[in-house]
Amino acid sequence: MTEPAAKTLLIAPDRLFGWCRQLLMAAGVPTGDAEEIARHLLFADLRGVSTHGTSRLKIYLTRMAAGLVDPNPQIRVLRETPVSAWLDGGNGFGQVVARRATDLAIEKARAAGVAVVGVKNSTHCGCMAYYTMRMAEAGLIGMAATNAPAVMPPYGGKEAFFGTNPFSVAAPAGDGQIFVFDMATSQVSRGKIIEAAREGRPIPEGWATDKDGHPTTDAKAALEGFLLPLGGPKGYLLAFMVELFSGILTGARIGPDLPRMYESMGEPQQVGHFFWAFRPDLFLPMEEFTQRMAQTMERVRNVAPAPGFERVLAPGDLELAKEAKNRSQGIPIPPGMYREFCELASRYGVPFPVAPTTPEVIAHADQQGETGSQER
């Protein structure tokens, strides 16, 4: 096995995708599903959402090996109408289950104008923007949400009840643009804290508390404690909203009853998702809608920046810029993640395609800048 790197490596996106796909296949994931999962993880890494990209490979495969994720799920439609569907994800990989639900929502919304799809008995499904952007590319306005294991107290409480409970909204915005945001209802995703703990970094004040409810900058202490809701009571209410759609309505487990992905290895998670899509032309002609979206986004970008800011960004601009940079310079692989990849490469016999001595080691972490996620 290659010795772990001491510095952040950069790898070409196509090489990372190919390795990820081959690794999943070697672990027993069917070819088509392995390709879908790899595509989703690369999407996250390219857009700077490293906490929901290939860094999740180790825990995904660990849970699959423990029988907690089914690589060959029986995804079933439990109930269906022209404008709705309720799915049982069969405890499959969340990316595979959620892609099926998204495509069903798109199909129904195109035909009927609007569609809602709920999912129970699924697993961690990655970046919600992946699904809403797929809806936007199909000419629809889309929303996606998922619940997650309890890591955040309700406002005023001292016991975890809600997950980070992310949601995303996207819409076509003309000229090839997509309006998109993807956010947690906590101050930050738990994945960012996991990433900081793995790399031995402190976390900023205000992200989390320790197990006794005291503010902490120690990532490991934060993993034993609680995340804080975004904006205090507002984040709590948004988390409850996501729980309503993704957990309560779908029949999935809710936050306190969901096993934690990294700590609870005794039973499947049974996560819930919710997808909503509709055609803009239910209101305005499509051309008029996208023109108004494009104009509004441009007007937002032209707002005078406040002190300390270079410019104002429209939703999706930051991730688009990160994607362009990562496509041209390579996707960063920090030392801790590289060590995990070497372990996986050895375990499944799929060598990682970049070693510390190759010419592709062209930058350090401080040159690449911070990557992050708004999700769980």
C-alpha positions as CSV (number, residue, x, y, z in Angstrom):
1,M,0.0,0.0,0.0
2,T,1.2,3.5,-0.8
3,E,2.5,5.5,2.1
4,P,0.0,8.2,3.2
5,A,0.6,11.7,1.9
6,A,1.7,14.4,4.3
7,K,0.1,17.2,2.2
8,T,-3.1,17.7,0.3
9,L,-3.0,16.0,-3.1
10,L,-4.9,17.0,-6.2
11,I,-6.5,14.4,-8.5
12,A,-8.1,14.9,-11.9
13,P,-11.9,14.4,-11.6
14,D,-12.2,11.7,-14.2
15,R,-9.5,9.6,-12.3
16,L,-11.3,10.0,-9.0
17,F,-14.6,9.1,-10.6
18,G,-13.1,6.0,-12.2
19,W,-11.5,4.8,-9.0
20,C,-14.6,5.4,-7.0
21,R,-16.8,3.5,-9.4
22,Q,-14.3,0.6,-9.6
23,L,-14.1,0.5,-5.8
24,L,-17.8,0.3,-5.3
25,M,-18.1,-2.4,-7.9
26,A,-15.3,-4.4,-6.2
27,A,-17.2,-4.1,-3.0
28,G,-20.3,-5.7,-4.6
29,V,-22.3,-2.7,-5.8
30,P,-24.0,-3.4,-9.2
31,T,-22.3,-1.5,-12.1
32,G,-25.1,1.0,-12.8
33,D,-25.6,1.8,-9.2
34,A,-21.9,2.1,-8.6
35,E,-21.7,4.6,-11.5
36,E,-24.6,6.6,-10.1
37,I,-23.1,6.8,-6.6
38,A,-19.7,7.7,-8.0
39,R,-21.2,10.4,-10.2
40,H,-23.0,11.9,-7.1
41,L,-19.9,11.8,-4.9
42,L,-17.9,13.5,-7.7
43,F,-20.6,16.2,-8.1
44,A,-20.2,17.0,-4.4
45,D,-16.4,17.1,-4.5
46,L,-16.4,19.3,-7.6
47,R,-18.7,21.8,-6.1
48,G,-16.6,22.0,-2.9
49,V,-19.0,20.0,-0.8
50,S,-16.2,17.6,0.2
51,T,-18.0,16.4,3.3
52,H,-20.6,14.7,1.1
53,G,-18.3,13.5,-1.6
54,T,-15.8,10.6,-1.8
55,S,-15.0,11.2,1.9
56,R,-18.1,9.2,2.6
57,L,-16.9,6.1,0.8
58,K,-15.4,4.4,3.9
59,I,-18.6,4.6,6.0
60,Y,-20.8,3.7,3.2
61,L,-18.9,0.5,2.5
62,T,-18.5,-0.2,6.2
63,R,-22.2,-0.1,6.6
64,M,-22.8,-2.2,3.5
65,A,-20.3,-4.8,4.7
66,A,-22.2,-4.9,8.0
67,G,-25.5,-5.7,6.2
68,L,-26.9,-2.2,7.1
69,V,-27.2,-1.1,3.4
70,D,-28.5,-3.3,0.7
71,P,-26.5,-3.1,-2.6
72,N,-29.4,-4.7,-4.4
73,P,-32.5,-3.0,-2.9
74,Q,-36.0,-3.8,-3.9
75,I,-37.3,-0.2,-4.3
76,R,-41.1,-0.4,-4.2
77,V,-43.9,2.0,-5.0
78,L,-46.3,1.7,-2.1
79,R,-48.9,4.1,-3.3
80,E,-49.2,6.2,-6.5
81,T,-51.4,8.8,-8.2
82,P,-50.9,11.0,-11.3
83,V,-49.3,13.6,-9.1
84,S,-47.7,11.6,-6.3
85,A,-45.8,8.5,-5.3
86,W,-44.7,7.0,-2.0
87,L,-41.6,4.7,-2.2
88,D,-40.0,2.2,0.1
89,G,-36.2,2.5,-0.6
90,G,-35.5,-1.1,0.4
91,N,-32.6,0.1,2.6
92,G,-30.5,0.8,-0.5
93,F,-27.9,3.4,-1.1
94,G,-29.6,6.8,-0.6
95,Q,-28.1,8.2,-3.9
96,V,-29.7,5.3,-5.8
97,V,-33.1,5.6,-4.0
98,A,-33.3,9.4,-4.2
99,R,-32.3,9.4,-7.9
100,R,-35.2,7.0,-8.6
101,A,-37.6,9.3,-6.6
102,T,-36.3,12.4,-8.4
103,D,-36.8,10.9,-11.8
104,L,-40.3,9.8,-10.9
105,A,-41.1,13.4,-9.7
106,I,-39.8,14.8,-12.9
107,E,-41.9,12.4,-15.0
108,K,-45.1,13.1,-13.1
109,A,-44.5,16.9,-13.0
110,R,-43.9,17.1,-16.7
111,A,-47.2,15.2,-17.4
112,A,-49.4,16.7,-14.7
113,G,-47.7,20.0,-13.9
114,V,-46.9,19.2,-10.3
115,A,-45.7,16.2,-8.4
116,V,-44.6,15.1,-4.9
117,V,-42.7,12.0,-4.0
118,G,-42.0,10.7,-0.5
119,V,-39.5,8.0,0.5
120,K,-39.1,5.9,3.6
121,N,-36.6,3.2,4.5
122,S,-33.6,4.8,2.8
123,T,-30.1,5.8,3.8
124,H,-27.9,8.9,3.6
125,C,-28.4,10.3,0.1
126,G,-25.7,13.0,-0.2
127,C,-26.1,16.5,-1.6
128,M,-29.7,17.6,-2.0
129,A,-28.7,20.0,-4.7
130,Y,-27.9,17.0,-7.0
131,Y,-31.6,16.2,-7.1
132,T,-33.0,19.7,-7.4
133,M,-30.5,20.7,-10.1
134,R,-31.7,17.6,-12.0
135,M,-35.2,18.9,-11.8
136,A,-34.1,22.4,-12.9
137,E,-32.3,20.9,-15.9
138,A,-35.6,19.3,-16.8
139,G,-37.3,22.7,-16.8
140,L,-38.9,22.4,-13.4
141,I,-38.8,24.2,-10.1
142,G,-37.7,21.6,-7.6
143,M,-37.4,21.1,-3.8
144,A,-35.7,18.2,-2.0
145,A,-35.3,17.5,1.7
146,T,-34.2,14.7,3.9
147,N,-34.2,14.0,7.6
148,A,-31.2,12.8,9.6
149,P,-30.2,11.4,13.0
150,A,-30.7,13.6,16.0
151,V,-27.6,15.9,16.6
152,M,-29.3,19.2,17.3
153,P,-31.6,20.2,20.2
154,P,-34.8,22.1,19.6
155,Y,-34.4,25.8,20.4
156,G,-34.3,26.1,24.2
157,G,-33.6,22.3,24.7
158,K,-30.5,20.4,25.9
159,E,-31.2,17.1,24.2
160,A,-30.6,16.3,20.6
161,F,-33.9,15.8,18.7
162,F,-33.5,16.9,15.1
163,G,-30.9,16.1,12.5
164,T,-29.2,18.7,10.4
165,N,-32.2,18.2,8.1
166,P,-31.0,19.8,4.9
167,F,-33.2,21.0,2.0
168,S,-32.5,22.4,-1.4
169,V,-34.5,24.5,-4.0
170,A,-33.5,24.9,-7.6
171,A,-35.0,26.5,-10.7
172,P,-34.0,27.1,-14.3
173,A,-32.7,30.7,-14.7
174,G,-32.1,31.2,-18.4
175,D,-28.8,31.4,-20.3
176,G,-27.9,28.0,-18.9
177,Q,-28.0,29.2,-15.4
178,I,-29.6,27.4,-12.4
179,F,-30.8,29.2,-9.3
180,V,-29.9,26.7,-6.5
181,F,-29.3,26.6,-2.8
182,D,-28.6,23.7,-0.5
183,M,-28.6,24.3,3.2
184,A,-28.7,22.6,6.6
185,T,-31.0,23.8,9.3
186,S,-28.1,23.6,11.7
187,Q,-25.2,26.1,11.8
188,V,-23.1,23.7,9.8
189,S,-23.2,20.1,8.6
190,R,-22.0,17.4,11.0
191,G,-19.8,16.3,8.0
192,K,-17.7,19.5,8.4
193,I,-17.1,18.6,12.0
194,I,-16.2,15.0,11.1
195,E,-13.8,16.3,8.5
196,A,-12.2,18.7,11.0
197,A,-11.8,15.9,13.5
198,R,-10.2,13.6,10.9
199,E,-7.7,16.2,9.9
200,G,-7.0,17.4,13.5
201,R,-8.4,20.9,13.0
202,P,-10.4,23.1,15.4
203,I,-13.9,24.3,14.5
204,P,-15.1,27.9,14.7
205,E,-17.0,29.1,17.7
206,G,-20.8,29.0,17.4
207,W,-20.9,25.7,15.5
208,A,-21.4,23.3,18.3
209,T,-21.3,22.5,22.0
210,D,-19.8,19.6,24.0
211,K,-21.9,16.9,25.6
212,D,-22.6,19.2,28.6
213,G,-23.9,22.0,26.4
214,H,-20.8,24.2,26.7
215,P,-19.6,26.0,23.5
216,T,-16.5,24.2,22.0
217,T,-14.0,24.6,19.2
218,D,-12.8,21.0,19.7
219,A,-14.1,18.9,16.8
220,K,-14.0,15.6,18.7
221,A,-15.8,17.1,21.7
222,A,-18.4,18.5,19.3
223,L,-19.0,15.1,17.8
224,E,-19.9,13.9,21.3
225,G,-22.1,17.0,21.8
226,F,-24.6,18.9,19.8
227,L,-24.8,21.1,16.7
228,L,-26.5,24.4,17.1
229,P,-29.6,25.4,15.0
230,L,-29.1,28.0,12.3
231,G,-30.4,31.4,13.5
232,G,-31.6,30.0,16.8
233,P,-35.4,29.5,16.7
234,K,-35.5,29.9,12.9
235,G,-33.2,27.0,12.3
236,Y,-35.2,24.9,14.8
237,L,-38.5,25.7,12.9
238,L,-36.9,24.9,9.6
239,A,-35.6,21.6,11.0
240,F,-39.1,20.7,12.1
241,M,-40.5,21.6,8.7
242,V,-38.1,19.2,7.0
243,E,-39.0,16.5,9.6
244,L,-42.7,17.0,8.8
245,F,-42.1,16.4,5.1
246,S,-39.3,13.8,5.1
247,G,-39.9,11.9,8.3
248,I,-43.5,12.2,9.6
249,L,-45.3,12.4,6.3
250,T,-43.3,9.6,4.6
251,G,-43.6,7.1,7.5
252,A,-39.8,7.1,8.0
253,R,-38.1,7.2,11.4
254,I,-37.8,10.6,12.8
255,G,-34.6,12.2,14.2
256,P,-34.4,10.7,17.7
257,D,-35.2,7.3,16.4
258,L,-32.7,7.3,13.5
259,P,-29.4,5.4,14.2
260,R,-26.3,7.6,13.6
261,M,-24.4,6.6,10.6
262,Y,-21.0,6.5,12.1
263,E,-21.8,5.4,15.7
264,S,-24.8,3.0,15.4
265,M,-23.8,-0.2,13.6
266,G,-26.5,-2.4,14.9
267,E,-29.5,-1.7,12.6
268,P,-30.4,0.1,9.3
269,Q,-31.2,3.8,9.5
270,Q,-34.5,4.0,7.6
271,V,-34.1,7.7,6.6
272,G,-36.9,9.6,4.9
273,H,-36.7,11.9,1.8
274,F,-39.2,14.3,0.1
275,F,-39.2,15.6,-3.4
276,W,-41.5,18.2,-5.0
277,A,-41.4,19.4,-8.6
278,F,-43.6,21.6,-10.7
279,R,-43.7,23.4,-14.1
280,P,-43.2,27.1,-14.1
281,D,-45.6,27.4,-17.0
282,L,-48.4,26.7,-14.6
283,F,-48.1,30.5,-14.0
284,L,-45.9,32.2,-16.6
285,P,-44.8,31.1,-20.1
286,M,-41.4,29.4,-19.6
287,E,-39.5,31.9,-21.6
288,E,-40.9,34.8,-19.5
289,F,-40.1,33.0,-16.3
290,T,-36.5,32.2,-17.1
291,Q,-36.0,35.7,-18.4
292,R,-37.3,37.2,-15.1
293,M,-35.1,34.7,-13.2
294,A,-32.0,35.7,-15.2
295,Q,-32.7,39.4,-14.8
296,T,-33.3,39.1,-11.0
297,M,-30.1,37.1,-10.5
298,E,-28.1,39.7,-12.4
299,R,-29.6,42.5,-10.5
300,V,-28.6,40.8,-7.2
301,R,-25.0,40.4,-8.5
302,N,-25.0,44.1,-9.3
303,V,-25.9,45.2,-5.7
304,A,-23.1,47.3,-4.3
305,P,-21.0,45.1,-1.9
306,A,-20.8,45.8,1.8
307,P,-17.4,46.6,3.5
308,G,-15.3,43.4,3.5
309,F,-17.0,41.9,0.5
310,E,-15.6,42.0,-3.1
311,R,-19.0,41.3,-4.7
312,V,-22.5,39.9,-4.2
313,L,-23.1,36.4,-5.3
314,A,-26.4,34.9,-6.6
315,P,-27.4,31.4,-5.3
316,G,-25.2,28.8,-6.9
317,D,-22.4,31.2,-8.0
318,L,-20.0,30.1,-5.3
319,E,-20.3,26.4,-6.0
320,L,-20.1,27.0,-9.8
321,A,-16.8,28.8,-9.2
322,K,-15.5,26.0,-7.1
323,E,-16.4,23.5,-9.7
324,A,-14.6,25.4,-12.4
325,K,-11.5,25.5,-10.2
326,N,-11.6,21.9,-9.2
327,R,-12.1,20.8,-12.8
328,S,-9.0,22.7,-13.9
329,Q,-6.7,22.2,-10.9
330,G,-7.9,18.9,-9.6
331,I,-10.0,17.8,-6.6
332,P,-8.2,18.1,-3.2
333,I,-7.5,15.0,-1.1
334,P,-6.4,16.0,2.4
335,P,-4.0,13.7,4.3
336,G,-6.6,12.0,6.5
337,M,-8.8,11.2,3.6
338,Y,-5.9,10.0,1.6
339,R,-5.1,7.5,4.4
340,E,-8.7,6.2,4.3
341,F,-8.5,5.9,0.5
342,C,-5.2,3.8,0.8
343,E,-7.0,1.6,3.3
344,L,-10.0,1.1,1.0
345,A,-7.7,0.5,-2.0
346,S,-5.8,-2.2,-0.1
347,R,-9.0,-3.8,1.2
348,Y,-10.8,-4.1,-2.2
349,G,-7.7,-4.4,-4.4
350,V,-8.4,-1.2,-6.4
351,P,-5.2,0.9,-6.2
352,F,-5.7,4.6,-5.7
353,P,-4.5,6.4,-8.9
354,V,-2.5,9.2,-7.3
355,A,0.6,8.6,-5.1
356,P,2.5,11.4,-3.2
357,T,5.5,11.2,-5.6
358,T,3.6,11.7,-8.8
359,P,3.5,15.0,-10.8
360,E,-0.2,15.4,-9.9
361,V,0.8,16.4,-6.3
362,I,0.8,20.1,-7.3
363,A,-0.6,22.0,-4.4
364,H,-1.1,22.3,-0.6
365,A,-4.3,22.7,1.3
366,D,-3.8,26.4,1.8
367,Q,-3.5,26.9,-2.0
368,Q,-6.7,25.2,-2.6
369,G,-8.8,27.0,0.0
370,E,-11.6,25.6,2.3
371,T,-14.2,23.3,1.0
372,G,-17.4,22.6,2.8
373,S,-21.0,21.6,2.9
374,Q,-24.3,23.0,4.1
375,E,-25.7,19.6,4.8
376,R,-25.7,16.9,7.4
